[in-house]
Amino acid sequence: MSALLEVSGVSVTFGGFRAINNLSISIGEPELRAIIGPNGAGKTTFMDIITGKTRPDEGRVLWGEKSLSLLGLSESRIAREGSGRKFQKPTVFEAQTVRENLAMALKNPRGPFDVLLHRKTGEGARRIAEVADEVGLFEHLARPAEVLSHGQKQWLEIGMLLAQDPRLLLVDEPAAGMTPAEREHTTDILKAMAETRAVVVVEHDMEFVRRLDCKVTVLHEGSVLAEGSLDHVTANQDVIDVYLGR
Amino acid sequence: MRQSFIAQNPSVLWFIAALALFTLGVTILSEAFGIGVLSTSFVKTLGKTLCLCLVAIAIDVVWGYCGILSLGHFAFFGLGGYAIGMWLMYARTEAIVVESLASAPLPPTEQEVIDAIGTQIFGVVGASEFPLLWAFSDSLILQLLMVVLVPGLLALVFGWLAFRSRVTGVYLSILTQAMTLALSLYLFQNDSGLRGNNGLSGLQNIPGFEDVPQATISIVFFWASAAALAIAYLVFAWATSGKMGSVIRGIRDDEARVRFLGYDVERYKLFVFTLTAVVAGIGGALYYPQAGIINPAEIAPIASIYLAVWVAIGGRGRLYGAVIGAAAVSLLSSWFTGGGAPNLDLGFFTIQWTDWWLVLLGVSFVAVTLFFPKGIGGVFDLIPSRRPTPRIGDYGPEKGALRREEGAP
Ligand SMILES: Nc1ncnc2c1ncn2[C@@H]1O[C@H](COP(=O)(O)OP(=O)(O)OP(=O)(O)O)[C@@H](O)[C@H]1O
Ligand SMILES: [Mg+2]
């Protein structure tokens, strides 16, 4: 396991408020990592920094074998480097069909002219069907995404990540609004994906994290409070005080 | 399960068929090739309307599909008109000058001819020198190239600056208005090199075709406008369907999400903005020879706003909606403002439509926005689709109905 992502000494302030404070995290490839922490700990902001949405005031974010600095790259460029993201609130293209949503995410050249001259291929259609099947939306391929239930939208977004086939997956609270059976399926997918790539999961639900059975990082007030196995961090007194004890 | 482009977009076929029928009808009713029911000036009005439909579908693509409310596309339209107008004016003045100098005792030198053309064209603004802007005006080919290049390059530079700094929404609209205003103010100046507020005139006279009656010229321009509209419609329908359409509509609905999928949103916006500007320029180049005159007032910011109003009334996000809106509102507008509509006597007050038309338009715009957000084009949604609805699960309401496992219905 070599490091795919090296975040070191990163800080972000929003109008005087330090949302991320000298944060350092390293993610390997392949690796499954869970990030937990109280509300406002900076979990989503951490993902914003990696994906280029938020620029940190200081620190480094290095990517891949060549230690490419992600700071200063555009969101789309970072995504093309191989990072995919699922948002806390499911964000799919409501006005478009499930198939169109998946087709847009499918790993293909992203330039305007590539897309303009893009021709549907049997290979692409097969891949879309495969992904849709995996996330249980095969029967809904032709339906617009707006008619899906909240849980199905979560699935569609996970499906879009699968279609994108990234090296690094950032998944923000995937289990919200899902039934227990769906949660189980989600853990299975995430674990399967983490066999070949880096997967970072933010989740509040402890049962869910336990099932992921992976290294856990606890964030608090923008920095790492504890890191290790779930049993290890839940035994940590600091963690109990700020997170679990409440 | 691959379907042809037309099968996926049946409205394209309907539109082309309707346009062809309309063109045929106008030709049969025209003075030049038919029974002469339609006057030459009305044929010109119809031809101009087709050009307005052309720029309207461009706005629809940039606004209705891509979500960029550009209030500056009429500037590109005007630039296309100026580009072709320069050649029309130069070539025609040259013919007149050469003819009048031919009777002189000594044959004129080339410089004398050019000076005489300059005096003729720029006399109204008290100049006689050819400004640099007119360097290519003697070449039809080069000026035709300018029809495409000038709006295209302006859109490219403007769009690059605006999109790169992530200007969106209302701010972008204001910026496009500012561009239009700056351009028209510049053109209003006498030393702009484009004859200030006089603009370019006599554009209906096509050099080399002086002997052809206007009736014939009007119908030829009408055909050209119809052909341009058909081609642009096809190109836009193709570009906004399939995956490109998906990405463009995605940008309209949630551009941040599109970025996180790896698409360079700014490049897509620039592509759409520039392509539509070029189409607007072509529309202008076909419009102004039919109008006969172009002046800076044509590029006034309000013109671009009207364009957006037409598209909103017609129904944005569908190309035929833009065509319907542009055609209906612009024809109605010339009917009302041209004094065609009878005054409405309310007893205590007489509504004179020449004054009140804008109020009516404004009220209609607000009404459509509030009550029919899909616009006139939304009417077509009421036509039941013949496509089989995709069924999932079991096919019938009954327990004994065909089951999915048993096969397709
Ligand atoms: N754009 C912003 N401007 C100002 N403050 C922000 C911004 N984004 C985040 N914050 C603040 O930074 C802190 C960290 O927010 P963040 O969304 O990263 O928390 P989180 O750990 O994801 O919380 P939750 O569990 O509620 O999702 C919060 O106090 C939040 O209010
Ligand atoms: Mg969060």
GROMACS .gro file of C-alpha atoms in nm, chain A residues 20-187:
model
  168
   20ILE     CA    1  -0.945   2.311   0.945
   21ASN     CA    2  -0.648   2.344   1.173
   22ASN     CA    3  -0.308   2.201   1.079
   23LEU     CA    4  -0.464   1.882   0.948
   24SER     CA    5  -0.250   1.595   0.820
   25ILE     CA    6  -0.393   1.276   0.676
   26SER     CA    7  -0.244   1.020   0.444
   27ILE     CA    8  -0.456   0.783   0.236
   28GLY     CA    9  -0.308   0.475   0.074
   29GLU     CA   10  -0.401   0.293  -0.242
   30PRO     CA   11  -0.584   0.067  -0.195
   31GLU     CA   12  -0.732   0.164   0.137
   32LEU     CA   13  -1.068   0.201   0.303
   33ARG     CA   14  -1.079   0.483   0.556
   34ALA     CA   15  -1.363   0.606   0.770
   35ILE     CA   16  -1.371   0.960   0.900
   36ILE     CA   17  -1.593   1.037   1.195
   37GLY     CA   18  -1.638   1.337   1.416
   38PRO     CA   19  -1.900   1.568   1.563
   39ASN     CA   20  -2.100   1.813   1.352
   40GLY     CA   21  -1.885   2.095   1.226
   41ALA     CA   22  -1.562   1.901   1.279
   42GLY     CA   23  -1.453   1.985   0.927
   43LYS     CA   24  -1.518   1.653   0.752
   44THR     CA   25  -1.694   1.803   0.452
   45THR     CA   26  -1.445   2.089   0.436
   46PHE     CA   27  -1.165   1.831   0.423
   47MET     CA   28  -1.326   1.683   0.111
   48ASP     CA   29  -1.377   2.031  -0.032
   49ILE     CA   30  -1.004   2.093  -0.004
   50ILE     CA   31  -0.904   1.771  -0.175
   51THR     CA   32  -1.149   1.822  -0.460
   52GLY     CA   33  -1.044   2.183  -0.518
   53LYS     CA   34  -1.366   2.347  -0.404
   54THR     CA   35  -1.199   2.522  -0.113
   55ARG     CA   36  -0.846   2.660  -0.122
   56PRO     CA   37  -0.655   2.617   0.205
   57ASP     CA   38  -0.461   2.905   0.355
   58GLU     CA   39  -0.158   2.687   0.412
   59GLY     CA   40  -0.038   2.329   0.387
   60ARG     CA   41   0.016   2.079   0.110
   61VAL     CA   42  -0.203   1.831  -0.072
   62LEU     CA   43  -0.001   1.588  -0.281
   63TRP     CA   44  -0.137   1.327  -0.518
   64GLY     CA   45  -0.009   1.008  -0.674
   65GLU     CA   46   0.330   0.867  -0.767
   66LYS     CA   47   0.460   1.200  -0.893
   67SER     CA   48   0.344   1.388  -0.584
   68LEU     CA   49   0.141   1.629  -0.792
   69SER     CA   50   0.019   1.924  -0.587
   70LEU     CA   51  -0.359   1.946  -0.609
   71LEU     CA   52  -0.364   2.299  -0.474
   72GLY     CA   53  -0.429   2.542  -0.754
   73LEU     CA   54  -0.577   2.282  -0.988
   74SER     CA   55  -0.937   2.329  -1.098
   75GLU     CA   56  -1.210   2.101  -0.967
   76SER     CA   57  -1.253   1.938  -1.304
   77ARG     CA   58  -0.881   1.877  -1.344
   78ILE     CA   59  -0.862   1.712  -1.002
   79ALA     CA   60  -1.160   1.496  -1.094
   80ARG     CA   61  -0.987   1.394  -1.416
   81GLU     CA   62  -0.679   1.297  -1.216
   82GLY     CA   63  -0.904   1.030  -1.073
   83SER     CA   64  -1.101   1.152  -0.777
   84GLY     CA   65  -1.472   1.105  -0.745
   85ARG     CA   66  -1.705   1.251  -0.490
   86LYS     CA   67  -2.042   1.178  -0.342
   87PHE     CA   68  -2.204   1.468  -0.167
   88GLN     CA   69  -2.371   1.478   0.170
   89LYS     CA   70  -2.697   1.583   0.010
   90PRO     CA   71  -2.759   1.360  -0.290
   91THR     CA   72  -2.682   1.566  -0.599
   92VAL     CA   73  -2.786   1.406  -0.923
   93PHE     CA   74  -2.919   1.572  -1.236
   94GLU     CA   75  -3.287   1.561  -1.156
   95ALA     CA   76  -3.412   1.659  -1.500
   96GLN     CA   77  -3.220   1.381  -1.671
   97THR     CA   78  -3.277   1.010  -1.681
   98VAL     CA   79  -3.086   0.763  -1.473
   99ARG     CA   80  -2.913   0.648  -1.791
  100GLU     CA   81  -2.807   1.000  -1.883
  101ASN     CA   82  -2.675   1.058  -1.533
  102LEU     CA   83  -2.467   0.743  -1.550
  103ALA     CA   84  -2.352   0.811  -1.906
  104MET     CA   85  -2.224   1.150  -1.802
  105ALA     CA   86  -2.021   0.994  -1.522
  106LEU     CA   87  -1.886   0.710  -1.734
  107LYS     CA   88  -1.510   0.714  -1.771
  108ASN     CA   89  -1.454   0.874  -2.111
  109PRO     CA   90  -1.266   1.175  -2.254
  110ARG     CA   91  -1.408   1.493  -2.102
  111GLY     CA   92  -1.329   1.767  -2.358
  112PRO     CA   93  -1.614   1.950  -2.536
  113PHE     CA   94  -1.519   1.816  -2.876
  114ASP     CA   95  -1.475   1.460  -2.750
  115VAL     CA   96  -1.821   1.482  -2.600
  116LEU     CA   97  -1.975   1.648  -2.904
  117LEU     CA   98  -1.847   1.375  -3.133
  118HIS     CA   99  -1.907   1.101  -2.880
  119ARG     CA  100  -2.091   0.802  -3.017
  120LYS     CA  101  -2.280   0.561  -2.801
  121THR     CA  102  -2.107   0.229  -2.798
  122GLY     CA  103  -2.224  -0.115  -2.703
  123GLU     CA  104  -1.941  -0.121  -2.452
  124GLY     CA  105  -2.069   0.197  -2.287
  125ALA     CA  106  -2.427   0.072  -2.279
  126ARG     CA  107  -2.310  -0.256  -2.125
  127ARG     CA  108  -2.112  -0.073  -1.859
  128ILE     CA  109  -2.411   0.149  -1.774
  129ALA     CA  110  -2.638  -0.153  -1.746
  130GLU     CA  111  -2.380  -0.325  -1.524
  131VAL     CA  112  -2.352  -0.029  -1.289
  132ALA     CA  113  -2.728   0.024  -1.281
  133ASP     CA  114  -2.772  -0.339  -1.193
  134GLU     CA  115  -2.517  -0.315  -0.915
  135VAL     CA  116  -2.700  -0.024  -0.750
  136GLY     CA  117  -3.045  -0.170  -0.814
  137LEU     CA  118  -3.158   0.091  -1.064
  138PHE     CA  119  -3.163  -0.122  -1.379
  139GLU     CA  120  -3.539  -0.103  -1.405
  140HIS     CA  121  -3.527   0.274  -1.364
  141LEU     CA  122  -3.274   0.351  -1.636
  142ALA     CA  123  -3.524   0.536  -1.854
  143ARG     CA  124  -3.685   0.732  -1.572
  144PRO     CA  125  -3.592   1.087  -1.483
  145ALA     CA  126  -3.389   1.107  -1.165
  146GLU     CA  127  -3.637   1.346  -1.003
  147VAL     CA  128  -3.892   1.069  -0.957
  148LEU     CA  129  -3.650   0.853  -0.757
  149SER     CA  130  -3.679   0.825  -0.382
  150HIS     CA  131  -3.416   0.981  -0.158
  151GLY     CA  132  -3.247   0.647  -0.108
  152GLN     CA  133  -3.248   0.572  -0.479
  153LYS     CA  134  -3.085   0.906  -0.548
  154GLN     CA  135  -2.811   0.810  -0.305
  155TRP     CA  136  -2.774   0.489  -0.501
  156LEU     CA  137  -2.764   0.673  -0.829
  157GLU     CA  138  -2.487   0.891  -0.698
  158ILE     CA  139  -2.295   0.585  -0.587
  159GLY     CA  140  -2.359   0.438  -0.930
  160MET     CA  141  -2.215   0.753  -1.088
  161LEU     CA  142  -1.901   0.701  -0.879
  162LEU     CA  143  -1.877   0.341  -0.996
  163ALA     CA  144  -1.917   0.454  -1.356
  164GLN     CA  145  -1.653   0.721  -1.310
  165ASP     CA  146  -1.410   0.453  -1.194
  166PRO     CA  147  -1.188   0.688  -0.990
  167ARG     CA  148  -0.868   0.608  -0.800
  168LEU     CA  149  -0.990   0.798  -0.497
  169LEU     CA  150  -1.350   0.801  -0.377
  170LEU     CA  151  -1.472   1.056  -0.129
  171VAL     CA  152  -1.807   0.956   0.010
  172ASP     CA  153  -1.994   1.192   0.242
  173GLU     CA  154  -2.258   1.025   0.461
  174PRO     CA  155  -2.369   0.762   0.211
  175ALA     CA  156  -2.608   0.584   0.443
  176ALA     CA  157  -2.830   0.878   0.530
  177GLY     CA  158  -3.190   0.800   0.439
  178MET     CA  159  -3.124   0.433   0.363
  179THR     CA  160  -3.296   0.128   0.503
  180PRO     CA  161  -3.085  -0.121   0.702
  181ALA     CA  162  -3.075  -0.358   0.403
  182GLU     CA  163  -2.961  -0.077   0.177
  183ARG     CA  164  -2.693   0.023   0.425
  184GLU     CA  165  -2.559  -0.328   0.419
  185HIS     CA  166  -2.548  -0.326   0.043
  186THR     CA  167  -2.367   0.009   0.052
  187THR     CA  168  -2.099  -0.126   0.285
   0.00000   0.00000   0.00000
